[in-house]
Coordinates of C-alpha atoms in Angstrom, one line a residue:
X705 CA 0.0 0.0 0.0
X706 CA 1.2 3.5 -0.7
X707 CA 2.0 5.7 2.3
X708 CA 4.1 8.6 1.0
X709 CA 1.9 9.8 -1.8
X710 CA -1.8 10.5 -1.5
X711 CA -3.8 8.7 -4.2
X712 CA -5.5 12.0 -5.0
X713 CA -3.9 14.3 -7.5
X714 CA -0.6 15.8 -6.4
X715 CA 0.5 19.0 -8.0
X716 CA 3.9 19.7 -6.5
X717 CA 5.9 22.9 -6.5
X718 CA 9.5 22.4 -5.5
X719 CA 9.9 23.7 -1.9
X720 CA 13.6 23.0 -1.5
X721 CA 16.6 24.7 -3.2
X722 CA 17.3 23.6 -6.8
X723 CA 20.6 21.9 -6.2
X724 CA 19.2 20.1 -3.2
X725 CA 16.3 18.8 -5.2
X726 CA 18.5 17.6 -7.9
X727 CA 20.9 16.0 -5.5
X728 CA 18.0 14.2 -3.8
X729 CA 16.8 12.9 -7.2
X730 CA 20.3 11.8 -8.1
X731 CA 20.6 9.9 -4.9
X732 CA 17.4 8.0 -5.5
X733 CA 18.5 7.2 -9.0
X734 CA 21.7 5.8 -7.7
X735 CA 19.8 3.5 -5.3
X736 CA 17.6 2.2 -8.2
X737 CA 20.4 1.6 -10.7
X738 CA 19.9 -1.9 -12.1
X739 CA 17.0 -2.6 -9.7
X740 CA 14.7 -3.5 -12.6
X741 CA 17.2 -5.6 -14.6
X742 CA 15.4 -8.2 -16.7
X743 CA 12.3 -6.0 -17.2
X744 CA 11.3 -4.4 -20.4
X745 CA 9.8 -1.1 -21.3
X746 CA 7.8 0.2 -24.3
X747 CA 7.8 4.0 -24.8
X748 CA 5.4 5.6 -27.2
X749 CA 6.1 9.2 -28.1
X750 CA 3.7 11.8 -29.5
X751 CA 4.2 15.3 -30.8
X752 CA 7.2 17.5 -31.4
X753 CA 11.0 17.1 -31.4
X754 CA 11.0 18.4 -27.8
X755 CA 9.0 15.3 -26.8
X756 CA 11.4 13.1 -28.9
X757 CA 14.3 14.6 -26.9
X758 CA 12.4 14.1 -23.6
X759 CA 11.8 10.5 -24.6
X760 CA 15.6 10.0 -25.0
X761 CA 16.0 11.1 -21.4
X762 CA 13.2 9.0 -20.2
X763 CA 14.6 5.9 -22.0
X764 CA 18.1 6.8 -20.6
X765 CA 16.7 6.8 -17.0
X766 CA 14.8 3.5 -17.6
X767 CA 17.8 1.8 -19.0
X768 CA 19.9 3.1 -16.0
X769 CA 17.3 1.3 -13.8
X770 CA 17.9 -1.9 -15.7
X771 CA 15.0 -1.9 -18.1
X772 CA 15.5 -3.0 -21.7
X773 CA 13.6 -1.6 -24.6
X774 CA 11.0 -3.7 -26.5
X775 CA 8.5 -3.1 -29.3
X776 CA 6.2 -6.0 -28.2
X777 CA 3.4 -4.8 -25.9
X778 CA 2.8 -8.3 -24.7
X779 CA 6.4 -8.6 -23.5
X780 CA 6.5 -5.2 -21.8
X781 CA 6.6 -4.7 -18.0
X782 CA 6.1 -1.0 -18.4
X783 CA 4.2 0.9 -21.2
X784 CA 4.7 4.6 -21.0
X785 CA 2.9 7.3 -23.2
X786 CA 4.9 10.5 -23.6
X787 CA 2.1 12.8 -24.7
X788 CA 1.4 16.0 -26.7
X789 CA -1.2 18.6 -25.8
X790 CA -1.0 21.0 -28.7
X791 CA -4.1 19.7 -30.4
X792 CA -7.3 18.0 -29.2
X793 CA -6.9 15.2 -31.8
X794 CA -3.5 14.3 -30.3
X795 CA -5.0 14.0 -26.8
X796 CA -8.0 11.9 -28.0
X797 CA -5.6 9.5 -29.7
X798 CA -3.7 9.0 -26.5
X799 CA -6.8 8.4 -24.5
X800 CA -7.8 5.9 -27.1
X801 CA -4.5 4.1 -26.7
X802 CA -4.8 4.1 -22.9
X803 CA -8.2 2.4 -23.4
X804 CA -6.9 0.0 -25.9
X805 CA -4.1 -1.4 -23.6
X806 CA -6.5 -2.0 -20.7
X807 CA -6.8 -5.7 -21.6
X808 CA -3.0 -6.1 -21.3
X809 CA -3.3 -4.9 -17.7
X810 CA -6.1 -7.4 -17.1
X811 CA -3.9 -10.2 -18.5
X812 CA -0.8 -9.1 -16.6
X813 CA -1.7 -7.2 -13.3
X814 CA 2.1 -6.6 -12.8
X815 CA 2.3 -4.5 -15.9
X816 CA 2.8 -0.8 -15.2
X817 CA 1.1 1.8 -17.4
X818 CA 2.2 5.4 -17.4
X819 CA 1.3 8.7 -18.9
X820 CA 3.8 11.6 -19.0
X821 CA 4.7 14.7 -21.0
X822 CA 2.5 17.7 -21.8
X823 CA -1.0 16.3 -21.3
X824 CA -0.6 15.7 -17.5
X825 CA 0.3 19.4 -17.1
X826 CA -3.4 20.1 -17.8
X827 CA -5.7 19.8 -14.7
X828 CA -8.6 18.5 -16.9
X829 CA -6.3 15.6 -18.0
X830 CA -5.2 14.8 -14.5
X831 CA -8.8 14.6 -13.4
X832 CA -9.9 12.5 -16.4
X833 CA -7.1 10.0 -15.8
X834 CA -8.2 9.7 -12.1
X835 CA -11.9 9.3 -12.9
X836 CA -11.9 7.3 -16.1
X837 CA -8.6 5.4 -16.4
X838 CA -7.9 4.0 -13.0
X839 CA -5.7 1.3 -14.5
X840 CA -3.0 3.9 -15.2
X841 CA -0.3 3.4 -12.6
X842 CA 1.9 6.4 -12.8
X843 CA 1.5 10.0 -14.1
X844 CA 4.1 12.8 -14.3
X845 CA 4.7 15.9 -16.4
X846 CA 7.3 17.8 -18.3
X847 CA 9.0 19.4 -15.3
X848 CA 9.8 16.4 -13.1
X849 CA 11.2 13.8 -15.5
X850 CA 14.2 13.4 -13.1
X851 CA 11.7 12.1 -10.5
X852 CA 10.5 9.2 -12.7
X853 CA 12.6 6.4 -11.2
X854 CA 11.2 7.1 -7.7
X855 CA 7.6 7.4 -9.1
X856 CA 7.9 4.1 -10.9
X857 CA 9.3 2.5 -7.7
X858 CA 6.3 3.8 -5.8
X859 CA 3.8 2.7 -8.5
X860 CA 5.3 -0.9 -8.4
X861 CA 4.2 -1.1 -4.7
X862 CA 0.9 0.8 -4.9
X863 CA -2.7 -0.1 -5.6
X864 CA -3.5 3.5 -6.5
X865 CA -2.4 5.8 -9.3
X866 CA 0.9 7.6 -8.4
X867 CA 0.4 11.1 -9.8
X868 CA 3.0 13.8 -9.4
X869 CA 2.9 16.9 -11.7
X870 CA 5.0 19.9 -11.0
X871 CA 3.8 23.4 -11.9
X872 CA 7.3 24.6 -12.7
X873 CA 10.7 23.1 -13.4
X874 CA 13.6 23.2 -10.9
X875 CA 16.2 23.7 -13.6
X876 CA 17.0 22.6 -17.2
X877 CA 17.6 18.9 -16.8
X878 CA 19.8 17.9 -19.8
X879 CA 22.5 16.3 -17.6
X880 CA 20.2 13.3 -17.3
X881 CA 21.3 10.1 -19.2
X882 CA 20.0 9.8 -22.8
X883 CA 19.3 6.7 -24.8
X884 CA 19.8 7.9 -28.4
X885 CA 18.3 5.7 -31.1
X886 CA 20.1 7.5 -33.9
X887 CA 23.9 7.4 -34.0
X888 CA 24.3 10.0 -36.8
X889 CA 22.0 12.8 -35.7
X890 CA 21.2 14.1 -32.2
X891 CA 18.8 16.5 -30.6
X892 CA 20.4 19.1 -28.3
X893 CA 18.0 21.1 -26.1
X894 CA 19.1 24.7 -25.7
X895 CA 15.9 26.3 -24.3
X896 CA 12.7 25.4 -22.6
X897 CA 9.3 27.0 -22.3
X898 CA 7.7 30.0 -23.9
X899 CA 6.8 33.5 -22.8
X900 CA 4.8 34.6 -25.8
X901 CA 1.3 33.4 -24.9
X902 CA -0.2 33.2 -28.3
X903 CA -3.9 33.0 -27.6
X904 CA -4.4 29.6 -29.2
X905 CA -1.3 27.8 -27.7
X906 CA -1.1 25.6 -24.7
X907 CA 2.7 25.3 -24.6
X908 CA 3.4 28.1 -22.1
X909 CA 1.1 26.3 -19.7
X910 CA 2.6 22.8 -20.3
X911 CA 6.3 23.8 -20.7
X912 CA 6.5 26.9 -18.4
X913 CA 8.5 30.1 -18.8
X914 CA 11.5 30.4 -21.1
X915 CA 14.7 29.0 -19.5
X916 CA 18.0 28.7 -21.3
X917 CA 20.8 26.2 -20.8
X918 CA 24.3 27.7 -20.4
X919 CA 26.3 28.0 -23.5
X920 CA 29.1 26.1 -21.9
X921 CA 26.9 23.0 -21.2
X922 CA 25.5 23.1 -24.7
X923 CA 28.9 23.3 -26.4
X924 CA 30.2 20.6 -24.1
X925 CA 27.4 18.3 -25.1
X926 CA 28.0 18.9 -28.8
X927 CA 31.8 18.3 -28.4
X928 CA 31.0 15.0 -26.7
X929 CA 28.5 14.1 -29.5
X930 CA 31.2 14.8 -32.1
X931 CA 33.7 12.6 -30.2
X932 CA 31.1 9.8 -30.4
X933 CA 30.8 10.1 -34.1
X934 CA 27.6 12.1 -34.5
X935 CA 27.6 14.2 -37.7
X936 CA 24.5 16.4 -37.2
X937 CA 22.9 18.2 -34.2
X938 CA 19.6 19.9 -34.1
X939 CA 19.3 22.7 -31.5
X940 CA 15.9 22.5 -29.9
X941 CA 13.7 25.0 -28.1
X942 CA 10.1 26.4 -28.2
X943 CA 11.7 29.7 -29.4
X944 CA 15.3 29.2 -30.2
X945 CA 15.8 32.8 -31.3
X946 CA 14.9 33.8 -27.7
X947 CA 17.8 31.7 -26.5
X948 CA 20.1 33.5 -24.0
X949 CA 17.8 36.5 -23.2
X950 CA 17.8 35.3 -19.6
X951 CA 21.6 34.8 -19.6
X952 CA 22.7 38.0 -21.3
X953 CA 23.7 36.4 -24.6
X954 CA 22.1 35.6 -28.0
X955 CA 21.2 32.7 -30.2
X956 CA 23.5 34.0 -32.9
X957 CA 26.4 33.7 -30.5
X958 CA 25.5 30.1 -29.6
X959 CA 25.0 29.2 -33.3
X960 CA 28.5 30.4 -34.2
X961 CA 30.0 28.5 -31.2
X962 CA 28.2 25.2 -32.0
X963 CA 29.0 25.7 -35.7
X964 CA 32.7 25.8 -34.8
X965 CA 32.8 22.4 -33.1
X966 CA 35.1 20.1 -35.0
X967 CA 33.6 16.9 -36.4
X968 CA 30.0 18.3 -36.5
X969 CA 29.1 18.6 -40.2
X970 CA 25.6 20.0 -39.9
X971 CA 23.8 22.2 -37.4
X972 CA 20.0 22.6 -37.6
X973 CA 17.7 24.4 -35.2
X974 CA 14.0 24.5 -34.5
X975 CA 11.7 26.2 -33.8
X976 CA 12.6 29.7 -34.8
X977 CA 9.9 32.3 -34.9
X978 CA 9.5 35.7 -36.6
X979 CA 9.9 37.8 -33.5
X980 CA 13.5 38.5 -32.4
X981 CA 14.9 37.1 -35.7
X982 CA 17.7 39.6 -35.8
X983 CA 20.0 40.7 -38.6
X984 CA 22.9 39.2 -36.7
X985 CA 21.1 35.8 -36.6
X986 CA 20.6 36.0 -40.3
X987 CA 24.3 36.8 -40.6
X988 CA 25.3 33.9 -38.3
X989 CA 23.3 31.4 -40.5
X990 CA 24.9 32.9 -43.7
X991 CA 28.5 32.9 -42.5
X992 CA 28.7 29.7 -40.4
X993 CA 29.4 26.9 -42.9
X994 CA 28.0 24.0 -41.0
X995 CA 24.6 25.7 -40.3
X996 CA 22.0 24.3 -42.7
X997 CA 20.2 26.6 -45.0
X998 CA 16.8 25.6 -43.9
X999 CA 14.7 27.9 -41.7
X1000 CA 11.3 26.9 -40.3
X1001 CA 9.5 30.2 -39.7
X1002 CA 5.9 29.7 -38.5
X1003 CA 3.6 32.5 -39.8
X1004 CA 0.2 31.0 -38.8
X1005 CA -1.9 33.5 -40.8
X1006 CA -1.5 36.1 -43.6
X1007 CA -4.1 38.4 -42.1
X1008 CA -3.1 41.2 -39.7
X1009 CA -6.4 41.0 -38.0
X1010 CA -6.0 37.3 -37.2
X1011 CA -2.3 37.7 -36.3
X1012 CA -3.4 40.4 -33.7
X1013 CA -6.1 38.1 -32.3
X1014 CA -3.5 35.3 -32.1
X1015 CA -1.2 37.7 -30.2
X1016 CA 1.6 36.8 -32.6
X1017 CA 3.4 40.1 -32.1
X1018 CA 4.2 40.9 -35.8
X1019 CA 2.4 41.9 -39.0
X1020 CA 2.1 40.4 -42.4
X1021 CA 4.4 43.2 -43.7
X1022 CA 7.0 42.5 -41.1
X1023 CA 7.0 38.8 -42.0
X1024 CA 7.4 39.5 -45.7
X1025 CA 10.2 41.9 -45.1
X1026 CA 12.0 39.3 -42.9
X1027 CA 11.6 36.7 -45.7
X1028 CA 13.1 39.2 -48.1
X1029 CA 16.1 39.9 -45.9
X1030 CA 16.7 36.2 -45.3
X1031 CA 16.6 35.3 -49.0
X1032 CA 18.8 38.3 -49.9
X1033 CA 21.5 37.2 -47.5
X1034 CA 21.2 33.4 -47.9
X1035 CA 20.5 32.6 -51.5
X1036 CA 18.9 29.2 -52.0
X1037 CA 17.6 29.0 -48.4
X1038 CA 14.6 26.7 -47.9
X1039 CA 11.8 28.3 -45.9
X1040 CA 9.0 26.2 -44.3
X1041 CA 6.2 27.3 -42.1
X1042 CA 3.1 26.5 -40.0
X1043 CA -0.3 27.7 -41.0
X1044 CA -3.7 27.6 -39.1
X1045 CA -7.0 28.0 -40.8
X1046 CA -10.4 28.6 -39.2
X1047 CA -9.1 30.6 -36.2
X1048 CA -12.1 32.3 -34.4
X1049 CA -13.2 35.3 -36.4
X1050 CA -11.4 34.3 -39.6
X1051 CA -13.4 35.7 -42.5
X1052 CA -13.1 34.7 -46.2
X1053 CA -11.1 37.9 -46.7
X1054 CA -8.7 36.9 -43.9
X1055 CA -8.3 33.5 -45.4
X1056 CA -7.6 35.0 -48.9
X1057 CA -4.8 37.1 -47.3
X1058 CA -3.3 33.9 -46.0
X1059 CA -3.4 32.4 -49.6
X1060 CA -1.8 35.5 -51.1
X1061 CA 1.0 35.4 -48.5
X1062 CA 1.6 31.8 -49.4
X1063 CA 1.8 32.8 -53.0
X1064 CA 4.1 35.7 -52.3
X1065 CA 6.6 33.6 -50.2
X1066 CA 6.2 30.3 -52.0
X1067 CA 7.4 28.1 -49.1
X1068 CA 9.3 24.9 -49.7
X1069 CA 6.8 23.2 -47.5
X1070 CA 4.2 24.0 -44.9
X1071 CA 2.5 22.2 -42.0
X1072 CA -1.1 23.2 -42.2
X1073 CA -3.8 22.7 -39.5
X1074 CA -7.4 23.5 -38.8
X1075 CA -7.8 25.5 -35.6
X1076 CA -8.4 23.3 -32.5
X1077 CA -9.5 25.0 -29.3
X1078 CA -7.4 24.1 -26.3
X1079 CA -9.1 24.4 -22.9
X1080 CA -7.3 27.0 -20.8
X1081 CA -6.2 29.2 -23.6
X1082 CA -7.7 32.6 -24.3
X1083 CA -8.9 31.6 -27.8
X1084 CA -11.0 28.8 -26.4
X1085 CA -13.3 31.5 -25.1
X1086 CA -13.6 33.4 -28.4
X1087 CA -17.3 33.3 -29.5
X1088 CA -17.1 33.8 -33.3
X1089 CA -16.1 30.2 -34.2
X1090 CA -15.6 29.1 -37.8
X1091 CA -17.7 26.0 -38.7
X1092 CA -16.0 22.7 -39.0
X1093 CA -17.2 22.4 -42.6
X1094 CA -15.7 25.8 -43.5
X1095 CA -12.4 24.8 -41.7
X1096 CA -12.2 21.6 -43.8
X1097 CA -12.8 23.5 -47.1
X1098 CA -10.2 26.2 -46.3
X1099 CA -7.7 23.6 -45.2
X1100 CA -8.2 21.7 -48.5
X1101 CA -7.8 24.9 -50.5
X1102 CA -4.7 26.0 -48.6
X1103 CA -3.1 22.5 -49.0
X1104 CA -3.8 22.5 -52.8
X1105 CA -2.0 25.9 -53.2
X1106 CA 0.9 25.0 -51.0
X1107 CA 1.4 21.5 -52.5
X1108 CA 1.9 23.2 -55.8
X1109 CA 4.8 25.3 -54.5
X1110 CA 6.3 22.3 -52.6
X1111 CA 6.2 20.2 -55.9
X1112 CA 7.8 23.1 -57.8
X1113 CA 10.6 23.4 -55.2
X1114 CA 11.3 19.7 -55.5
X1115 CA 11.3 19.8 -59.3
X1116 CA 13.8 22.6 -59.4
X1117 CA 16.3 20.3 -57.8
X1118 CA 16.1 17.7 -60.6
X1119 CA 19.5 17.6 -62.5
X1120 CA 21.3 19.3 -59.6
X1121 CA 24.1 17.7 -57.6
X1122 CA 23.8 17.8 -53.8
X1123 CA 25.8 16.8 -50.8
X1124 CA 23.5 14.7 -48.6
X1125 CA 23.9 13.0 -45.2
X1126 CA 22.8 9.3 -45.2
X1127 CA 20.4 9.0 -42.4
X1128 CA 19.3 5.3 -42.6
X1129 CA 17.4 2.7 -44.5
X1130 CA 14.1 3.7 -46.1
X1131 CA 11.1 2.6 -44.1
X1132 CA 9.4 1.2 -47.2
X1133 CA 12.3 -0.4 -49.1
X1134 CA 15.3 -2.1 -47.5
X1135 CA 17.4 -1.6 -50.5
X1136 CA 17.0 2.2 -50.5
X1137 CA 18.7 4.7 -48.2
X1138 CA 17.1 7.8 -46.9
X1139 CA 19.4 10.8 -47.2
X1140 CA 18.8 14.5 -46.6
X1141 CA 20.1 17.7 -48.2
X1142 CA 21.3 20.8 -46.4
X1143 CA 18.0 22.4 -47.3
X1144 CA 16.1 19.5 -45.6
X1145 CA 15.0 17.7 -48.8
X1146 CA 14.6 13.9 -48.5
X1147 CA 16.5 12.1 -51.2
X1148 CA 16.1 8.3 -51.7
X1149 CA 19.3 6.6 -53.1
X1150 CA 20.0 3.0 -53.7
X1151 CA 23.0 1.8 -51.8
X1152 CA 24.4 -0.4 -49.0
X1153 CA 23.8 0.2 -45.3
X1154 CA 27.5 0.8 -44.9
X1155 CA 26.9 4.3 -46.2
X1156 CA 24.7 5.3 -43.2
X1157 CA 26.3 8.2 -41.3
X1158 CA 28.4 9.3 -44.3
X1159 CA 28.1 12.5 -46.3
X1160 CA 28.0 11.6 -50.1
X1161 CA 27.2 13.4 -53.3
X1162 CA 24.1 12.6 -55.3
X1163 CA 22.6 13.7 -58.6
X1164 CA 18.9 14.3 -58.4
X1165 CA 17.1 12.2 -61.0
X1166 CA 13.4 12.8 -60.3
X1167 CA 11.0 14.4 -57.9
X1168 CA 7.5 14.2 -56.5
X1169 CA 5.9 16.6 -54.0
X1170 CA 7.8 15.5 -50.9
X1171 CA 10.6 13.2 -52.0
X1172 CA 13.5 13.3 -54.4
X1173 CA 15.3 10.3 -56.0
X1174 CA 19.0 10.3 -56.8
X1175 CA 22.1 8.4 -57.5
X1176 CA 25.5 8.6 -55.9
X1177 CA 28.2 10.4 -57.9
X1178 CA 31.9 11.2 -57.3
X1179 CA 32.4 14.8 -56.2
X1180 CA 35.2 15.2 -58.7
X1181 CA 33.2 14.0 -61.7
X1182 CA 30.6 16.8 -61.7
X1183 CA 30.3 20.5 -61.2
X1184 CA 28.3 21.2 -58.1
X1185 CA 25.0 22.8 -59.2
X1186 CA 22.9 22.7 -56.0
X1187 CA 22.4 21.6 -52.5

């Protein structure tokens, strides 16, 4: 029976100094090292790259405890869902999965089921798990991943759901062990949280305020990754171009420092946003040879009225001028974006302004979404909702326009020669390798798995909307005509 943690919801705010809290957690981790040897875990991850990175830390902690990974649900002793709260559909999918695995728990009462990540940061989710999914054994959030070993230990001896969700983080926690599944590319967290409070977005409530890692710790991690043979790093944050504002430094300074680490061939970053995208940041991307010429720059809408309602903090004109400056300084740069249709109050005229912005910019690709109200955000209370039918129609129209520009961008690469990093074997054809250009274009190439992790040169032979096909060529045999 559980004695230390009340079966009711526990929302815990750290009450002891940061270093003491971390020291306490580290001590418990040490006690539990290897304690679960012989047991297996299955970790399912939903959502953004930040969640993927968190899952690497979760897996690292589990393997430190002695767990081994499995993909077989029936063989797992622990099934953990690392969740996303950005859209309602994502949450519903997770709840569906929790319901689906209930029979596994009935067949094996010793199986532990857990829910972590962004969803538990919402009070409504905490209460729903308690009332509707009592077979869930352990719940924790984004701010207390380091507490997971103790929570699992408690859950293994408890008849009630062990639920501990912190309202804020004690510190950036990237010193935790990581189980990286890719030996060529690595996520590197540089910044957590968001201070922007866009009216539609749940992230500031699930991830907390902006917090930057020190530049020294980031560069040290990248140096270690290079020594271990990694070729590409992606710098992660909710707003990477806000990096360092709390430390008296700037993202452009970090980008130059990471770009100078020997052995790292490529540096990517996500997500950057239009605000605080300085001229010096553009210059850093342009002049640092290892920084990839691909910028994801979410615009969300082409209407000033909707941008204001979203609290995005910039105008259509500002965004277009930023795009102009980026393309002028970085020729051939690939620009991608996020777009939302059907935001409350969006008229046909507002939507037309989004379409014209897409035509003006001609993005290489765009992630397009219908607006989904998130409980607890200001926009959820806006009254002038767009009908679901209208959202679907606008989304289809937007995708049709953008897909044309995406296809055109792909077709422009045909005949060019590009340097690509071989990422792995194609998911659909074991004789084909998945490679990627500096500008984030996926190129499929026939070749042996021994090429994985290498940078090679390919000639682009054909293109469809999202995928290129190519063949390997010797660098010396052709004039470089593209990347």
